[in-house]
GROMACS .gro file of C-alpha atoms in nm:
model
  394
    1MET     CA    1   6.050 -19.765  -6.271
    2ASN     CA    2   5.784 -19.757  -6.543
    3ASN     CA    3   5.400 -19.554  -6.518
    4ARG     CA    4   5.335 -19.886  -6.361
    5GLN     CA    5   5.517 -19.939  -6.070
    6LEU     CA    6   5.517 -19.524  -6.030
    7PHE     CA    7   5.200 -19.498  -5.981
    8LEU     CA    8   5.068 -19.753  -5.752
    9SER     CA    9   5.445 -19.675  -5.532
   10HIS     CA   10   5.426 -19.259  -5.543
   11LEU     CA   11   4.950 -19.194  -5.571
   12ALA     CA   12   4.726 -19.255  -5.305
   13GLN     CA   13   4.570 -19.607  -5.381
   14THR     CA   14   4.162 -19.613  -5.292
   15THR     CA   15   4.175 -20.007  -5.249
   16ASP     CA   16   4.433 -20.243  -5.271
   17PHE     CA   17   4.322 -20.340  -5.682
   18PRO     CA   18   4.330 -20.103  -5.892
   19LEU     CA   19   4.205 -20.148  -6.226
   20LEU     CA   20   4.586 -20.043  -6.325
   21ILE     CA   21   4.438 -19.987  -6.694
   22GLU     CA   22   4.685 -19.802  -6.870
   23ILE     CA   23   4.558 -19.494  -7.132
   24GLU     CA   24   4.761 -19.322  -7.343
   25LYS     CA   25   4.545 -19.148  -7.555
   26ALA     CA   26   4.109 -19.051  -7.571
   27GLU     CA   27   3.902 -19.005  -7.817
   28GLY     CA   28   3.544 -19.021  -7.876
   29VAL     CA   29   3.401 -19.335  -7.722
   30TYR     CA   30   3.760 -19.468  -7.702
   31LEU     CA   31   4.075 -19.538  -7.471
   32PHE     CA   32   4.370 -19.607  -7.613
   33GLY     CA   33   4.628 -19.781  -7.451
   34PRO     CA   34   4.993 -19.917  -7.463
   35GLU     CA   35   5.086 -20.079  -7.821
   36ASN     CA   36   4.716 -19.851  -7.935
   37LYS     CA   37   4.552 -20.127  -7.710
   38GLU     CA   38   4.178 -20.047  -7.798
   39TYR     CA   39   3.882 -20.001  -7.506
   40ILE     CA   40   3.523 -19.850  -7.590
   41ASP     CA   41   3.485 -19.646  -7.264
   42LEU     CA   42   3.084 -19.789  -7.172
   43ILE     CA   43   3.103 -19.525  -6.837
   44SER     CA   44   3.195 -19.210  -6.957
   45GLY     CA   45   3.481 -19.188  -6.694
   46ILE     CA   46   3.151 -19.227  -6.430
   47GLY     CA   47   2.939 -19.001  -6.635
   48VAL     CA   48   3.133 -18.713  -6.704
   49SER     CA   49   3.254 -18.756  -7.110
   50ASN     CA   50   2.859 -18.665  -7.175
   51VAL     CA   51   3.053 -18.544  -7.512
   52GLY     CA   52   3.277 -18.781  -7.575
   53HIS     CA   53   3.622 -18.757  -7.546
   54ARG     CA   54   3.848 -18.466  -7.619
   55HIS     CA   55   3.534 -18.302  -7.801
   56PRO     CA   56   3.656 -18.085  -8.066
   57LYS     CA   57   3.481 -17.807  -8.024
   58VAL     CA   58   3.561 -17.810  -7.660
   59LEU     CA   59   3.949 -17.819  -7.733
   60THR     CA   60   3.897 -17.542  -7.914
   61ALA     CA   61   3.729 -17.394  -7.649
   62ILE     CA   62   4.022 -17.465  -7.441
   63GLN     CA   63   4.256 -17.377  -7.648
   64ASN     CA   64   4.119 -17.018  -7.686
   65GLN     CA   65   4.110 -16.945  -7.364
   66LEU     CA   66   4.423 -17.021  -7.278
   67ASP     CA   67   4.566 -16.831  -7.547
   68HIS     CA   68   4.316 -16.578  -7.281
   69TYR     CA   69   4.408 -16.631  -6.952
   70LEU     CA   70   4.456 -16.877  -6.678
   71HIS     CA   71   4.361 -16.876  -6.317
   72LEU     CA   72   4.325 -16.431  -6.245
   73MET     CA   73   4.173 -16.385  -5.836
   74VAL     CA   74   3.941 -16.544  -5.665
   75TYR     CA   75   3.612 -16.687  -5.777
   76GLY     CA   76   3.384 -16.363  -5.739
   77GLU     CA   77   3.581 -16.116  -5.717
   78TYR     CA   78   3.652 -16.015  -6.137
   79VAL     CA   79   3.442 -16.016  -6.442
   80GLN     CA   80   3.544 -16.309  -6.649
   81SER     CA   81   3.419 -16.360  -6.979
   82PRO     CA   82   3.371 -16.798  -6.957
   83GLN     CA   83   3.207 -16.699  -6.593
   84THR     CA   84   2.949 -16.443  -6.664
   85LYS     CA   85   2.838 -16.622  -7.060
   86LEU     CA   86   2.863 -17.048  -6.915
   87ALA     CA   87   2.605 -16.874  -6.603
   88LYS     CA   88   2.412 -16.711  -6.876
   89ALA     CA   89   2.393 -17.038  -7.043
   90LEU     CA   90   2.325 -17.248  -6.772
   91VAL     CA   91   2.043 -17.024  -6.649
   92ASP     CA   92   1.885 -17.053  -7.041
   93THR     CA   93   1.850 -17.381  -6.912
   94LEU     CA   94   1.632 -17.344  -6.629
   95PRO     CA   95   1.321 -17.268  -6.501
   96ASP     CA   96   1.346 -16.843  -6.444
   97TYR     CA   97   1.334 -16.921  -6.093
   98LEU     CA   98   1.700 -17.096  -6.081
   99ASP     CA   99   1.832 -16.730  -6.213
  100ASN     CA  100   2.226 -16.706  -5.990
  101VAL     CA  101   2.548 -16.926  -6.055
  102TYR     CA  102   2.782 -17.005  -5.795
  103LEU     CA  103   3.072 -17.214  -6.032
  104VAL     CA  104   3.305 -17.447  -5.809
  105ASN     CA  105   3.489 -17.762  -5.903
  106SER     CA  106   3.315 -18.014  -5.799
  107GLY     CA  107   3.072 -18.184  -5.737
  108SER     CA  108   3.146 -18.264  -5.354
  109GLU     CA  109   3.245 -17.867  -5.383
  110ALA     CA  110   2.942 -17.783  -5.482
  111ILE     CA  111   2.704 -17.989  -5.214
  112GLU     CA  112   2.872 -17.880  -4.992
  113GLY     CA  113   2.831 -17.486  -5.080
  114ALA     CA  114   2.404 -17.581  -5.123
  115ILE     CA  115   2.387 -17.698  -4.802
  116LYS     CA  116   2.573 -17.422  -4.605
  117LEU     CA  117   2.363 -17.165  -4.831
  118ALA     CA  118   2.053 -17.383  -4.757
  119LYS     CA  119   2.140 -17.342  -4.354
  120ARG     CA  120   2.190 -16.992  -4.392
  121HIS     CA  121   1.939 -16.852  -4.583
  122THR     CA  122   1.618 -17.021  -4.367
  123GLY     CA  123   1.862 -17.080  -4.018
  124ARG     CA  124   1.731 -17.432  -3.968
  125PRO     CA  125   2.003 -17.645  -3.805
  126ASN     CA  126   1.881 -18.005  -3.964
  127LEU     CA  127   1.891 -18.205  -4.347
  128VAL     CA  128   1.701 -18.487  -4.492
  129SER     CA  129   1.870 -18.740  -4.766
  130CYS     CA  130   1.797 -19.045  -4.892
  131VAL     CA  131   1.927 -19.364  -4.808
  132ASN     CA  132   2.216 -19.508  -5.013
  133ALA     CA  133   2.265 -19.147  -5.149
  134TYR     CA  134   2.555 -19.072  -5.243
  135HIS     CA  135   2.647 -18.705  -5.293
  136GLY     CA  136   2.998 -18.700  -5.227
  137SER     CA  137   3.321 -18.835  -5.022
  138SER     CA  138   3.386 -18.491  -4.899
  139HIS     CA  139   3.253 -18.405  -4.459
  140GLY     CA  140   2.955 -18.244  -4.490
  141ALA     CA  141   2.885 -18.457  -4.870
  142LEU     CA  142   2.947 -18.765  -4.697
  143SER     CA  143   2.703 -18.665  -4.374
  144ILE     CA  144   2.454 -18.655  -4.582
  145GLY     CA  145   2.525 -18.956  -4.746
  146GLY     CA  146   2.318 -19.294  -4.726
  147ASN     CA  147   2.549 -19.530  -4.686
  148GLU     CA  148   2.690 -19.620  -4.311
  149VAL     CA  149   2.899 -19.809  -4.454
  150PHE     CA  150   3.111 -19.516  -4.598
  151LYS     CA  151   3.073 -19.286  -4.325
  152ARG     CA  152   3.087 -19.515  -4.032
  153ALA     CA  153   3.456 -19.568  -4.000
  154TYR     CA  154   3.450 -19.125  -4.019
  155ARG     CA  155   3.203 -19.005  -3.727
  156PRO     CA  156   3.115 -18.773  -3.583
  157LEU     CA  157   3.022 -18.629  -3.926
  158VAL     CA  158   2.842 -18.338  -3.943
  159PRO     CA  159   2.494 -18.356  -3.737
  160GLY     CA  160   2.091 -18.271  -3.801
  161VAL     CA  161   2.145 -18.500  -4.053
  162SER     CA  162   1.828 -18.789  -4.130
  163ASN     CA  163   1.758 -19.021  -4.388
  164ILE     CA  164   1.418 -19.122  -4.586
  165VAL     CA  165   1.392 -19.359  -4.817
  166TYR     CA  166   1.434 -19.245  -5.136
  167GLY     CA  167   1.058 -19.287  -5.378
  168GLY     CA  168   0.885 -19.347  -4.966
  169PHE     CA  169   0.598 -19.122  -4.923
  170ALA     CA  170   0.548 -19.246  -4.620
  171ASP     CA  171   0.891 -19.058  -4.505
  172LEU     CA  172   0.786 -18.727  -4.613
  173ASN     CA  173   0.657 -18.706  -4.278
  174LYS     CA  174   1.028 -18.691  -4.154
  175ILE     CA  175   1.006 -18.391  -4.356
  176ASP     CA  176   0.963 -18.069  -4.055
  177HIS     CA  177   1.024 -17.746  -3.959
  178SER     CA  178   1.369 -17.786  -3.839
  179THR     CA  179   1.439 -17.887  -4.172
  180ALA     CA  180   1.662 -17.697  -4.355
  181ALA     CA  181   1.637 -17.899  -4.715
  182VAL     CA  182   1.609 -18.206  -4.831
  183ILE     CA  183   1.907 -18.237  -5.102
  184ILE     CA  184   1.795 -18.602  -5.294
  185GLU     CA  185   1.967 -18.704  -5.601
  186THR     CA  186   1.674 -18.716  -5.947
  187ILE     CA  187   1.807 -19.075  -5.952
  188GLN     CA  188   1.937 -19.254  -5.759
  189GLY     CA  189   2.290 -19.362  -5.935
  190GLU     CA  190   2.506 -19.532  -5.684
  191ALA     CA  191   2.218 -19.692  -5.544
  192GLY     CA  192   2.169 -19.846  -5.862
  193ILE     CA  193   1.981 -19.663  -6.090
  194ARG     CA  194   1.716 -19.640  -5.938
  195ILE     CA  195   1.393 -19.446  -6.011
  196ALA     CA  196   1.128 -19.278  -5.791
  197CYS     CA  197   0.763 -19.142  -5.969
  198LYS     CA  198   0.674 -18.841  -6.048
  199GLU     CA  199   0.354 -18.848  -5.815
  200TYR     CA  200   0.627 -18.873  -5.572
  201PHE     CA  201   0.912 -18.604  -5.678
  202GLN     CA  202   0.580 -18.353  -5.652
  203ALA     CA  203   0.404 -18.481  -5.292
  204LEU     CA  204   0.778 -18.373  -5.185
  205ARG     CA  205   0.752 -18.077  -5.340
  206LYS     CA  206   0.449 -18.001  -5.132
  207ARG     CA  207   0.592 -18.103  -4.824
  208CYS     CA  208   0.890 -17.922  -4.843
  209ASP     CA  209   0.651 -17.608  -4.983
  210GLU     CA  210   0.445 -17.715  -4.640
  211VAL     CA  211   0.774 -17.666  -4.360
  212GLY     CA  212   0.938 -17.443  -4.578
  213ALA     CA  213   1.234 -17.636  -4.570
  214LEU     CA  214   1.431 -17.629  -4.950
  215LEU     CA  215   1.500 -17.874  -5.176
  216ILE     CA  216   1.794 -18.031  -5.329
  217LEU     CA  217   1.768 -18.207  -5.670
  218ASP     CA  218   2.139 -18.340  -5.757
  219GLU     CA  219   2.178 -18.375  -6.091
  220ILE     CA  220   2.575 -18.447  -6.088
  221GLN     CA  221   2.541 -18.731  -6.259
  222ALA     CA  222   2.209 -18.724  -6.394
  223GLY     CA  223   2.248 -18.369  -6.538
  224PHE     CA  224   2.370 -18.244  -6.909
  225GLY     CA  225   2.098 -18.452  -7.054
  226ARG     CA  226   2.224 -18.777  -6.948
  227THR     CA  227   1.812 -18.945  -6.868
  228GLY     CA  228   1.705 -18.749  -7.201
  229LYS     CA  229   1.632 -18.426  -7.106
  230PHE     CA  230   1.894 -18.185  -6.988
  231TRP     CA  231   1.775 -18.192  -6.620
  232ALA     CA  232   1.621 -18.511  -6.507
  233PHE     CA  233   1.416 -18.348  -6.301
  234GLU     CA  234   1.187 -18.253  -6.632
  235HIS     CA  235   1.068 -18.591  -6.619
  236PHE     CA  236   0.871 -18.472  -6.303
  237GLU     CA  237   0.756 -18.150  -6.341
  238ILE     CA  238   0.890 -17.959  -6.074
  239VAL     CA  239   1.097 -17.716  -5.981
  240PRO     CA  240   1.366 -17.744  -5.659
  241ASP     CA  241   1.564 -17.479  -5.510
  242MET     CA  242   1.806 -17.590  -5.586
  243VAL     CA  243   2.039 -17.793  -5.804
  244VAL     CA  244   2.390 -17.934  -5.780
  245CYS     CA  245   2.602 -18.017  -6.149
  246ALA     CA  246   2.902 -18.128  -6.190
  247LYS     CA  247   3.003 -18.434  -6.375
  248GLY     CA  248   2.915 -18.385  -6.762
  249MET     CA  249   2.950 -18.028  -6.720
  250GLY     CA  250   3.278 -17.989  -6.833
  251GLY     CA  251   3.310 -18.189  -7.162
  252GLY     CA  252   3.676 -18.348  -6.909
  253MET     CA  253   3.773 -18.021  -6.774
  254PRO     CA  254   3.672 -18.010  -6.350
  255ILE     CA  255   3.416 -17.765  -6.306
  256GLY     CA  256   3.049 -17.797  -6.111
  257ALA     CA  257   2.815 -17.545  -5.980
  258PHE     CA  258   2.495 -17.501  -5.764
  259VAL     CA  259   2.187 -17.303  -5.840
  260ALA     CA  260   1.915 -17.124  -5.663
  261ASN     CA  261   1.710 -16.824  -5.679
  262GLN     CA  262   1.946 -16.423  -5.705
  263ALA     CA  263   1.762 -16.418  -5.303
  264VAL     CA  264   1.829 -16.742  -5.206
  265MET     CA  265   2.257 -16.698  -5.248
  266ALA     CA  266   2.214 -16.336  -5.151
  267ALA     CA  267   2.280 -16.480  -4.821
  268PHE     CA  268   2.588 -16.530  -4.883
  269LYS     CA  269   2.678 -16.198  -4.949
  270ASP     CA  270   2.666 -16.075  -4.562
  271ASN     CA  271   2.714 -16.145  -4.177
  272PRO     CA  272   3.004 -16.329  -4.269
  273LEU     CA  273   3.095 -16.156  -4.616
  274LEU     CA  274   3.238 -16.372  -4.808
  275GLY     CA  275   3.040 -16.696  -4.690
  276HIS     CA  276   3.134 -16.884  -4.909
  277ILE     CA  277   3.491 -16.890  -5.084
  278THR     CA  278   3.644 -17.103  -5.366
  279THR     CA  279   4.030 -17.012  -5.533
  280PHE     CA  280   3.967 -17.139  -5.857
  281GLY     CA  281   3.555 -17.233  -5.868
  282GLY     CA  282   3.477 -17.174  -6.210
  283HIS     CA  283   3.838 -17.163  -6.333
  284PRO     CA  284   3.828 -16.986  -6.720
  285VAL     CA  285   3.932 -17.308  -6.868
  286SER     CA  286   3.654 -17.508  -6.689
  287ALA     CA  287   3.407 -17.266  -6.780
  288ALA     CA  288   3.466 -17.242  -7.060
  289ALA     CA  289   3.475 -17.580  -7.145
  290SER     CA  290   3.208 -17.597  -6.997
  291LEU     CA  291   2.978 -17.363  -7.258
  292ALA     CA  292   3.127 -17.534  -7.534
  293THR     CA  293   2.908 -17.884  -7.374
  294ILE     CA  294   2.619 -17.720  -7.351
  295ASN     CA  295   2.698 -17.577  -7.709
  296VAL     CA  296   2.766 -17.942  -7.881
  297LEU     CA  297   2.462 -18.085  -7.631
  298GLN     CA  298   2.215 -17.814  -7.783
  299GLU     CA  299   2.444 -17.782  -8.155
  300GLU     CA  300   2.449 -18.167  -8.225
  301LYS     CA  301   2.110 -18.250  -8.039
  302LEU     CA  302   2.292 -18.494  -7.848
  303ILE     CA  303   2.017 -18.522  -7.602
  304GLU     CA  304   1.762 -18.550  -7.827
  305GLN     CA  305   1.919 -18.924  -7.925
  306VAL     CA  306   1.942 -19.057  -7.612
  307GLU     CA  307   1.629 -19.265  -7.629
  308SER     CA  308   1.645 -19.434  -7.909
  309LYS     CA  309   2.039 -19.537  -7.808
  310ALA     CA  310   1.909 -19.633  -7.462
  311VAL     CA  311   1.605 -19.865  -7.717
  312LEU     CA  312   1.899 -20.000  -7.830
  313ILE     CA  313   2.127 -20.069  -7.581
  314LYS     CA  314   1.834 -20.236  -7.420
  315LYS     CA  315   1.657 -20.451  -7.750
  316LEU     CA  316   2.059 -20.601  -7.841
  317LEU     CA  317   2.203 -20.696  -7.438
  318VAL     CA  318   1.921 -20.978  -7.372
  319HIS     CA  319   2.065 -21.264  -7.223
  320PRO     CA  320   1.964 -21.542  -6.992
  321LYS     CA  321   2.146 -21.413  -6.741
  322ILE     CA  322   2.072 -21.038  -6.713
  323LYS     CA  323   1.776 -21.006  -6.415
  324SER     CA  324   1.637 -20.714  -6.559
  325ILE     CA  325   1.787 -20.347  -6.681
  326ARG     CA  326   1.644 -20.043  -6.516
  327ASN     CA  327   1.746 -19.705  -6.712
  328LYS     CA  328   1.630 -19.303  -6.734
  329GLY     CA  329   1.784 -19.286  -7.076
  330LEU     CA  330   2.147 -19.364  -7.113
  331MET     CA  331   2.192 -19.385  -6.748
  332MET     CA  332   2.141 -19.748  -6.691
  333ALA     CA  333   2.187 -20.058  -6.465
  334VAL     CA  334   2.181 -20.415  -6.610
  335GLU     CA  335   2.105 -20.660  -6.315
  336PHE     CA  336   2.254 -20.935  -6.195
  337GLU     CA  337   2.204 -21.273  -5.960
  338SER     CA  338   2.474 -21.097  -5.792
  339PHE     CA  339   2.829 -20.983  -5.784
  340GLU     CA  340   3.005 -21.269  -5.733
  341VAL     CA  341   2.846 -21.324  -6.106
  342VAL     CA  342   2.899 -21.012  -6.222
  343LYS     CA  343   3.250 -20.883  -6.146
  344PRO     CA  344   3.329 -21.194  -6.325
  345ILE     CA  345   3.116 -21.012  -6.675
  346ILE     CA  346   3.284 -20.632  -6.577
  347ASP     CA  347   3.701 -20.825  -6.569
  348ARG     CA  348   3.586 -21.013  -6.849
  349ALA     CA  349   3.507 -20.722  -7.144
  350ILE     CA  350   3.766 -20.490  -7.014
  351GLU     CA  351   3.985 -20.734  -7.143
  352LEU     CA  352   3.807 -20.732  -7.429
  353GLY     CA  353   3.804 -20.458  -7.511
  354VAL     CA  354   3.457 -20.276  -7.329
  355ILE     CA  355   3.487 -20.085  -7.019
  356THR     CA  356   3.269 -20.085  -6.721
  357ASP     CA  357   3.195 -20.168  -6.353
  358TRP     CA  358   2.976 -20.157  -6.074
  359PHE     CA  359   2.801 -19.947  -5.740
  360LEU     CA  360   2.923 -19.852  -5.457
  361PHE     CA  361   2.592 -19.939  -5.318
  362CYS     CA  362   2.442 -20.160  -5.513
  363ASP     CA  363   2.711 -20.436  -5.672
  364ASP     CA  364   2.500 -20.659  -5.803
  365ALA     CA  365   2.437 -20.452  -6.115
  366MET     CA  366   2.615 -20.358  -6.408
  367ARG     CA  367   2.681 -19.976  -6.487
  368VAL     CA  368   2.570 -19.837  -6.898
  369ALA     CA  369   2.647 -19.500  -6.924
  370PRO     CA  370   2.823 -19.392  -7.277
  371PRO     CA  371   2.889 -19.115  -7.384
  372LEU     CA  372   2.544 -18.917  -7.535
  373THR     CA  373   2.800 -18.919  -7.882
  374ILE     CA  374   2.837 -19.282  -7.921
  375THR     CA  375   2.668 -19.405  -8.265
  376GLU     CA  376   2.485 -19.693  -8.356
  377GLU     CA  377   2.755 -19.897  -8.470
  378GLU     CA  378   2.936 -19.819  -8.164
  379ILE     CA  379   2.662 -19.927  -7.936
  380ARG     CA  380   2.634 -20.301  -8.160
  381LYS     CA  381   2.992 -20.273  -8.114
  382ALA     CA  382   3.018 -20.265  -7.780
  383ILE     CA  383   2.691 -20.510  -7.675
  384ALA     CA  384   2.841 -20.822  -7.903
  385ILE     CA  385   3.172 -20.742  -7.633
  386VAL     CA  386   2.933 -20.722  -7.359
  387LEU     CA  387   2.735 -20.993  -7.439
  388GLN     CA  388   3.033 -21.229  -7.480
  389ALA     CA  389   3.154 -21.142  -7.196
  390ILE     CA  390   2.846 -21.304  -6.981
  391GLU     CA  391   2.857 -21.665  -7.198
  392GLU     CA  392   3.261 -21.768  -7.120
  393THR     CA  393   3.198 -21.637  -6.790
  394THR     CA  394   2.856 -21.742  -6.718
   0.00000   0.00000   0.00000
């Protein structure tokens, strides 16, 4: 059996129509298939490869850690240099209030920890999230998701969850004294790159303060430089009570985190003892890769380049079939008339050597979120192929 047959026979499938792109190697913005078939990864593995695939400094950090140790003990018991150095580097990117990091394995796991912490710290039962929010697929993360199509097959879910409209001022009064936390994507990702105004986020912050609810910002897609700031909430001049990150955090390795104030995080230490535990969270190899990723973002000034690269993409990506482009930095949705229009474009672009896709809750738009390392030449090459795909399919 070849790899494709093994994939279909023995790996659990999530659709009846997987992409079935076979990849043998990756480097920078490129993926390579059999016979050296070349693809430009215009979606960064869905927001993961912010510093590109196999960045040399990330690979060096991984190799150096392999020479020391792999997993040693469940999270939080041994003092491990990769974890402590990463935690310090993370809090150095954040406002002073956010000074305590809990390392986990993924975005969903970080969300689970954050909502547990909010309930434990406040003693309150209810959570508020947004319509068309996506926070992950595990049980608690799915419960605070905002799309019923994804949720209905798994009910009953975690109780006490209500949804508000992202960016909707009128819904803020639904946040009350029974609310433990409001969990909101700073930029809505799977809804098709929806961006609320600064005034909304400041009003949301004020309302949470008024009723004593925690404000948790999900930066799993938007964080680590994707929007032109290290954290997307920097655009809105607010400070959350917790921030959740993953995806672009690991330079291609699996890792996530939720960050809060030390006094809030202390709720996990008693009643019960070990109130939140994870075996592999903060795995030393992933932590080393994450620290290297932060260093690459800062040393190579990749975040400072985001806006000019986004401007170039929008300048080049012009076609009568494109209705609009929504973006914050290199987090983009290219809107077409319908799914029936956009799906053949995406399929043809892949055939021509550019990988893109659509959004879970917005199937009339194409995702564009390249590695932040993408060059002007690579942008021009990728967009020319996308335009060719539009021409050939519409």
